[in-house]
Amino acid sequence: MRIAAIDIGTNSIHMIVVQVRPDLSFEVIDREKEMVRLGAGGLDGRSLTPTAMTAALQTLAKFKRLADSHKVDEIVASATSATREADNGGDLIAEVERNTGIQIRIISGAEEARLIHLAAGYGVDIGGTPAVVIDIGGGSVEITLGSATHLSQAQSFKLGVIRLTERFVKSDPLSGRDERRLVKHINKELGSYVDAVAARKFERVIGTSGTILSLGALALNEEGGTNPEELRNRRVSVKTIHRIRKRLSGVDLEARLHMPGLDPRRADIAVAGSILLDTILRHLNADKLTLCDLALREGLVLDYINRNTSRIKKVERYPDVRRRSIVELGERCGYWPEHAQQVARLALSLFDQTRGVHNLGDREREWLEYGALLHDIGVHISYEKHHRHSYYLIKNGDLRGFDPAEIEIIALIARYHRQAPPKKSHEGYGALKGTERRTVRALSAMVRLAEGLDRSHAQAVSGVDVLPRGEDYRLRLRASEEAELELWAAVRHAAPFEKLLGRPIRFEVSGREHKERTPNAEQPDDAPRVPGKAVRRGGDRRVRKDDPARTAGEVA
């Protein structure tokens, strides 16, 4: 099922087109935004201007054509502050329906807040822990408190950036007198509410909307010295937001237009936006702000899905947004779930039994599991170099609940499950910190060995025991059936894990020992093979490594 969701705001009109999956999650397949300034000069009960109405109608006609090109099943559209307050807002709605067929629902401030919180809870990994969500629009600001599934407090205030700019920003740069008047007004309107929210327990503060994301990009640029490519789940310091406020307030429009990271289309309203955001964060006593690029339009999609479950027919299978996102990507790419889960299970077993060696924690364990689950999704593109395709798909798979650094590490774990080991010259890996590179080497070594332990994709190995024995390690494979192919592949891919352990590995299957590894025998999959011998489990027959018969059943 495909849905188009349109958010007709005071500053911009946004549309996303999504594919709803059988598990009731969704994937954005197209998006558009047009900054029409619908509310410019038309707030507080005044009329929408003919220019703004014409621009809105033209934009929505274009969006309708785009939605039709995707053969959407439903279009859900909502209008907020500007249309809600204007005395001719109904005329705009009627004109849009007459010309495009789009039926627009005007939503209240409270409903807007609820939908925004719903979207933020879907996009950021807050789970059952309370979080504050702030959305700054052109006509209003919404502030909510709640978990991903339960909303405790929600309120909308007529403090949007267009409204505040038109009323209080009378000079450029902003005068100290006007700034004090603006802050006094903000405190009067929302101070007591935000103070009450601050008195409640919450784990994080999340910011959505174009204004906050633009300010967040500025802050990240100041903290890191470069323009960030990805904002979702990035955290910025509230102290940096305060410094950004001072910078924006102290310069004129021309200077703001050239600030790295600031959307030039928001340069005129950024001053009021920064003062509003900084004032709210100071009331909340927050130290970090988490950025989220999901907002009202995603909330409309989620609300539609929640109200139409009988039509879509399937409840969510995975309550955790991170795990759900991983499984969704695997399913989109047609992965083999039984093989992926077996590799993940064996890799986690190797991790747990060698904690005293690698000294990694639960966070790294989670990355290992997700990298193992997705290690083969590159076959969706092509078997040849599918490890590299897996890296690309994970990097660009729209994983929710992860910050960009985590996605990079998970992608690299999948990237190195076969062929050449990690090198600084490789994309992504060389840019990591030293500790992160060590983590990738360790976790990818576990996935590489675990992949070998399910080489036939038959789940023949029911478990593996890592047993330190003097100067080496014994890896005892508990096999539920014939596991000759698994033994051969494990021997072939054990070198990185041996390097991690610092000792050679000897394999045992059903009581028989295999001794053919040396600690430095690692070779990439495509390197020339040195002829050798491997002991079969069930008899005296010997098979050379370069015997063509060894490739039977090879599909991983």
mmCIF file of N, CA, C and O in Angstrom, residues 280-336:
data_model
loop_
_atom_site.group_PDB
_atom_site.id
_atom_site.type_symbol
_atom_site.label_atom_id
_atom_site.label_comp_id
_atom_site.label_asym_id
_atom_site.label_seq_id
_atom_site.Cartn_x
_atom_site.Cartn_y
_atom_site.Cartn_z
ATOM 1 N N ILE A 280 13.593 27.853 25.261
ATOM 2 C CA ILE A 280 12.909 26.624 25.683
ATOM 3 C C ILE A 280 13.893 25.649 26.319
ATOM 4 O O ILE A 280 13.623 25.063 27.376
ATOM 5 N N LEU A 281 15.048 25.456 25.688
ATOM 6 C CA LEU A 281 16.043 24.508 26.210
ATOM 7 C C LEU A 281 16.563 24.934 27.577
ATOM 8 O O LEU A 281 16.828 24.084 28.442
ATOM 9 N N ARG A 282 16.699 26.235 27.777
ATOM 10 C CA ARG A 282 17.169 26.720 29.086
ATOM 11 C C ARG A 282 16.120 26.468 30.165
ATOM 12 O O ARG A 282 16.464 26.122 31.304
ATOM 13 N N HIS A 283 14.848 26.613 29.838
ATOM 14 C CA HIS A 283 13.779 26.282 30.792
ATOM 15 C C HIS A 283 13.798 24.795 31.142
ATOM 16 O O HIS A 283 13.503 24.415 32.280
ATOM 17 N N LEU A 284 14.122 23.957 30.158
ATOM 18 C CA LEU A 284 14.134 22.513 30.384
ATOM 19 C C LEU A 284 15.388 22.040 31.119
ATOM 20 O O LEU A 284 15.477 20.863 31.497
ATOM 21 N N ASN A 285 16.373 22.917 31.289
ATOM 22 C CA ASN A 285 17.656 22.543 31.900
ATOM 23 C C ASN A 285 18.322 21.392 31.131
ATOM 24 O O ASN A 285 18.964 20.516 31.719
ATOM 25 N N ALA A 286 18.151 21.390 29.817
ATOM 26 C CA ALA A 286 18.722 20.332 28.980
ATOM 27 C C ALA A 286 20.188 20.636 28.693
ATOM 28 O O ALA A 286 20.602 21.796 28.664
ATOM 29 N N ASP A 287 20.960 19.592 28.461
ATOM 30 C CA ASP A 287 22.362 19.779 28.049
ATOM 31 C C ASP A 287 22.622 19.308 26.623
ATOM 32 O O ASP A 287 23.612 19.697 26.012
ATOM 33 N N LYS A 288 21.711 18.464 26.073
ATOM 34 C CA LYS A 288 21.863 17.977 24.701
ATOM 35 C C LYS A 288 20.515 18.047 23.993
ATOM 36 O O LYS A 288 19.458 17.909 24.614
ATOM 37 N N LEU A 289 20.573 18.220 22.682
ATOM 38 C CA LEU A 289 19.380 18.194 21.839
ATOM 39 C C LEU A 289 19.598 17.151 20.752
ATOM 40 O O LEU A 289 20.590 17.209 20.012
ATOM 41 N N THR A 290 18.676 16.186 20.646
ATOM 42 C CA THR A 290 18.737 15.166 19.601
ATOM 43 C C THR A 290 17.913 15.632 18.407
ATOM 44 O O THR A 290 16.747 15.993 18.552
ATOM 45 N N LEU A 291 18.517 15.611 17.235
ATOM 46 C CA LEU A 291 17.832 16.066 16.026
ATOM 47 C C LEU A 291 17.053 14.913 15.393
ATOM 48 O O LEU A 291 17.514 13.783 15.368
ATOM 49 N N CYS A 292 15.865 15.240 14.881
ATOM 50 C CA CYS A 292 15.012 14.238 14.245
ATOM 51 C C CYS A 292 14.399 14.852 12.993
ATOM 52 O O CYS A 292 13.789 15.915 13.060
ATOM 53 N N ASP A 293 14.557 14.178 11.854
ATOM 54 C CA ASP A 293 14.023 14.711 10.604
ATOM 55 C C ASP A 293 12.640 14.163 10.263
ATOM 56 O O ASP A 293 12.143 14.350 9.160
ATOM 57 N N LEU A 294 12.005 13.489 11.211
ATOM 58 C CA LEU A 294 10.616 13.070 11.053
ATOM 59 C C LEU A 294 9.727 14.046 11.808
ATOM 60 O O LEU A 294 10.055 14.455 12.927
ATOM 61 N N ALA A 295 8.613 14.431 11.217
ATOM 62 C CA ALA A 295 7.748 15.424 11.852
ATOM 63 C C ALA A 295 6.290 15.128 11.504
ATOM 64 O O ALA A 295 5.890 13.975 11.410
ATOM 65 N N LEU A 296 5.517 16.192 11.276
ATOM 66 C CA LEU A 296 4.067 16.044 11.130
ATOM 67 C C LEU A 296 3.680 15.110 9.989
ATOM 68 O O LEU A 296 2.768 14.289 10.125
ATOM 69 N N ARG A 297 4.353 15.210 8.851
ATOM 70 C CA ARG A 297 3.959 14.382 7.705
ATOM 71 C C ARG A 297 4.120 12.893 8.020
ATOM 72 O O ARG A 297 3.260 12.078 7.660
ATOM 73 N N GLU A 298 5.217 12.520 8.706
ATOM 74 C CA GLU A 298 5.387 11.117 9.109
ATOM 75 C C GLU A 298 4.351 10.740 10.166
ATOM 76 O O GLU A 298 3.879 9.596 10.202
ATOM 77 N N GLY A 299 3.999 11.709 11.016
ATOM 78 C CA GLY A 299 2.942 11.460 12.000
ATOM 79 C C GLY A 299 1.608 11.178 11.342
ATOM 80 O O GLY A 299 0.826 10.333 11.817
ATOM 81 N N LEU A 300 1.317 11.869 10.245
ATOM 82 C CA LEU A 300 0.083 11.602 9.504
ATOM 83 C C LEU A 300 0.062 10.178 8.963
ATOM 84 O O LEU A 300 -0.978 9.503 8.985
ATOM 85 N N VAL A 301 1.205 9.723 8.455
ATOM 86 C CA VAL A 301 1.294 8.357 7.940
ATOM 87 C C VAL A 301 1.062 7.349 9.067
ATOM 88 O O VAL A 301 0.266 6.407 8.940
ATOM 89 N N LEU A 302 1.760 7.542 10.165
ATOM 90 C CA LEU A 302 1.627 6.613 11.288
ATOM 91 C C LEU A 302 0.211 6.593 11.834
ATOM 92 O O LEU A 302 -0.323 5.536 12.184
ATOM 93 N N ASP A 303 -0.411 7.754 11.907
ATOM 94 C CA ASP A 303 -1.786 7.829 12.404
ATOM 95 C C ASP A 303 -2.736 7.094 11.460
ATOM 96 O O ASP A 303 -3.637 6.371 11.907
ATOM 97 N N TYR A 304 -2.528 7.263 10.170
ATOM 98 C CA TYR A 304 -3.369 6.553 9.202
ATOM 99 C C TYR A 304 -3.197 5.037 9.349
ATOM 100 O O TYR A 304 -4.177 4.292 9.348
ATOM 101 N N ILE A 305 -1.966 4.605 9.477
ATOM 102 C CA ILE A 305 -1.707 3.172 9.627
ATOM 103 C C ILE A 305 -2.377 2.638 10.891
ATOM 104 O O ILE A 305 -3.023 1.581 10.878
ATOM 105 N N ASN A 306 -2.238 3.393 11.996
ATOM 106 C CA ASN A 306 -2.818 2.948 13.265
ATOM 107 C C ASN A 306 -4.339 2.848 13.198
ATOM 108 O O ASN A 306 -4.947 1.999 13.860
ATOM 109 N N ARG A 307 -4.952 3.721 12.397
ATOM 110 C CA ARG A 307 -6.416 3.713 12.306
ATOM 111 C C ARG A 307 -6.944 2.760 11.236
ATOM 112 O O ARG A 307 -8.166 2.615 11.082
ATOM 113 N N ASN A 308 -6.036 2.131 10.482
ATOM 114 C CA ASN A 308 -6.456 1.257 9.395
ATOM 115 C C ASN A 308 -5.754 -0.094 9.442
ATOM 116 O O ASN A 308 -5.429 -0.670 8.403
ATOM 117 N N THR A 309 -5.546 -0.591 10.635
ATOM 118 C CA THR A 309 -4.818 -1.855 10.772
ATOM 119 C C THR A 309 -5.580 -3.025 10.165
ATOM 120 O O THR A 309 -4.958 -3.969 9.673
ATOM 121 N N SER A 310 -6.902 -2.977 10.214
ATOM 122 C CA SER A 310 -7.671 -4.081 9.643
ATOM 123 C C SER A 310 -7.474 -4.144 8.134
ATOM 124 O O SER A 310 -7.507 -5.230 7.551
ATOM 125 N N ARG A 311 -7.248 -2.985 7.512
ATOM 126 C CA ARG A 311 -7.024 -2.977 6.068
ATOM 127 C C ARG A 311 -5.625 -3.474 5.746
ATOM 128 O O ARG A 311 -5.412 -4.185 4.773
ATOM 129 N N ILE A 312 -4.657 -3.062 6.510
ATOM 130 C CA ILE A 312 -3.276 -3.457 6.236
ATOM 131 C C ILE A 312 -2.985 -4.853 6.791
ATOM 132 O O ILE A 312 -2.091 -5.550 6.311
ATOM 133 N N LYS A 313 -3.760 -5.245 7.814
ATOM 134 C CA LYS A 313 -3.848 -6.641 8.295
ATOM 135 C C LYS A 313 -2.666 -7.184 9.062
ATOM 136 O O LYS A 313 -2.577 -8.386 9.195
ATOM 137 N N LYS A 314 -1.769 -6.378 9.503
ATOM 138 C CA LYS A 314 -0.650 -6.977 10.229
ATOM 139 C C LYS A 314 -0.159 -6.030 11.305
ATOM 140 O O LYS A 314 0.053 -4.870 11.035
ATOM 141 N N VAL A 315 0.039 -6.533 12.499
ATOM 142 C CA VAL A 315 0.579 -5.715 13.576
ATOM 143 C C VAL A 315 2.096 -5.685 13.492
ATOM 144 O O VAL A 315 2.718 -6.523 12.840
ATOM 145 N N GLU A 316 2.667 -4.728 14.162
ATOM 146 C CA GLU A 316 4.133 -4.647 14.161
ATOM 147 C C GLU A 316 4.726 -5.851 14.883
ATOM 148 O O GLU A 316 4.298 -6.223 15.970
ATOM 149 N N ARG A 317 5.707 -6.447 14.251
ATOM 150 C CA ARG A 317 6.329 -7.632 14.846
ATOM 151 C C ARG A 317 7.455 -7.289 15.803
ATOM 152 O O ARG A 317 7.792 -8.067 16.683
ATOM 153 N N TYR A 318 8.054 -6.132 15.629
ATOM 154 C CA TYR A 318 9.230 -5.797 16.427
ATOM 155 C C TYR A 318 9.016 -4.452 17.111
ATOM 156 O O TYR A 318 9.031 -3.406 16.461
ATOM 157 N N PRO A 319 8.823 -4.433 18.433
ATOM 158 C CA PRO A 319 8.572 -3.169 19.134
ATOM 159 C C PRO A 319 9.774 -2.240 19.188
ATOM 160 O O PRO A 319 9.610 -1.024 19.269
ATOM 161 N N ASP A 320 10.978 -2.786 19.112
ATOM 162 C CA ASP A 320 12.182 -1.960 19.181
ATOM 163 C C ASP A 320 12.477 -1.363 17.811
ATOM 164 O O ASP A 320 12.630 -2.093 16.825
ATOM 165 N N VAL A 321 12.582 -0.036 17.751
ATOM 166 C CA VAL A 321 12.726 0.636 16.459
ATOM 167 C C VAL A 321 14.017 0.236 15.756
ATOM 168 O O VAL A 321 14.048 0.096 14.526
ATOM 169 N N ARG A 322 15.089 0.006 16.499
ATOM 170 C CA ARG A 322 16.367 -0.342 15.888
ATOM 171 C C ARG A 322 16.299 -1.740 15.259
ATOM 172 O O ARG A 322 16.657 -1.937 14.084
ATOM 173 N N ARG A 323 15.831 -2.702 16.029
ATOM 174 C CA ARG A 323 15.741 -4.069 15.506
ATOM 175 C C ARG A 323 14.738 -4.130 14.352
ATOM 176 O O ARG A 323 14.982 -4.803 13.346
ATOM 177 N N ARG A 324 13.618 -3.440 14.513
ATOM 178 C CA ARG A 324 12.622 -3.434 13.451
ATOM 179 C C ARG A 324 13.205 -2.878 12.161
ATOM 180 O O ARG A 324 12.972 -3.401 11.064
ATOM 181 N N SER A 325 13.980 -1.816 12.299
ATOM 182 C CA SER A 325 14.573 -1.185 11.128
ATOM 183 C C SER A 325 15.559 -2.123 10.431
ATOM 184 O O SER A 325 15.615 -2.184 9.194
ATOM 185 N N ILE A 326 16.333 -2.875 11.214
ATOM 186 C CA ILE A 326 17.285 -3.841 10.650
ATOM 187 C C ILE A 326 16.548 -4.942 9.887
ATOM 188 O O ILE A 326 16.890 -5.279 8.744
ATOM 189 N N VAL A 327 15.515 -5.501 10.507
ATOM 190 C CA VAL A 327 14.777 -6.592 9.868
ATOM 191 C C VAL A 327 14.066 -6.086 8.614
ATOM 192 O O VAL A 327 14.021 -6.776 7.591
ATOM 193 N N GLU A 328 13.522 -4.868 8.683
ATOM 194 C CA GLU A 328 12.856 -4.294 7.507
ATOM 195 C C GLU A 328 13.821 -4.182 6.331
ATOM 196 O O GLU A 328 13.470 -4.510 5.187
ATOM 197 N N LEU A 329 15.042 -3.726 6.604
ATOM 198 C CA LEU A 329 16.027 -3.600 5.526
ATOM 199 C C LEU A 329 16.369 -4.973 4.964
ATOM 200 O O LEU A 329 16.467 -5.149 3.739
ATOM 201 N N GLY A 330 16.558 -5.943 5.844
ATOM 202 C CA GLY A 330 16.839 -7.293 5.371
ATOM 203 C C GLY A 330 15.717 -7.829 4.495
ATOM 204 O O GLY A 330 15.960 -8.421 3.438
ATOM 205 N N GLU A 331 14.475 -7.606 4.906
ATOM 206 C CA GLU A 331 13.335 -8.099 4.133
ATOM 207 C C GLU A 331 13.214 -7.366 2.803
ATOM 208 O O GLU A 331 12.883 -7.978 1.780
ATOM 209 N N ARG A 332 13.474 -6.068 2.795
ATOM 210 C CA ARG A 332 13.413 -5.318 1.540
ATOM 211 C C ARG A 332 14.427 -5.842 0.531
ATOM 212 O O ARG A 332 14.193 -5.794 -0.672
ATOM 213 N N CYS A 333 15.551 -6.316 1.052
ATOM 214 C CA CYS A 333 16.617 -6.801 0.175
ATOM 215 C C CYS A 333 16.535 -8.307 -0.066
ATOM 216 O O CYS A 333 17.446 -8.889 -0.660
ATOM 217 N N GLY A 334 15.465 -8.928 0.416
ATOM 218 C CA GLY A 334 15.272 -10.348 0.153
ATOM 219 C C GLY A 334 16.301 -11.251 0.806
ATOM 220 O O GLY A 334 16.728 -12.246 0.210
ATOM 221 N N TYR A 335 16.697 -10.928 2.044
ATOM 222 C CA TYR A 335 17.723 -11.743 2.700
ATOM 223 C C TYR A 335 17.187 -13.124 3.077
ATOM 224 O O TYR A 335 15.979 -13.360 3.054
ATOM 225 N N TRP A 336 18.120 -14.042 3.397
ATOM 226 C CA TRP A 336 17.735 -15.367 3.849
ATOM 227 C C TRP A 336 17.660 -15.331 5.379
ATOM 228 O O TRP A 336 18.685 -15.389 6.074
#
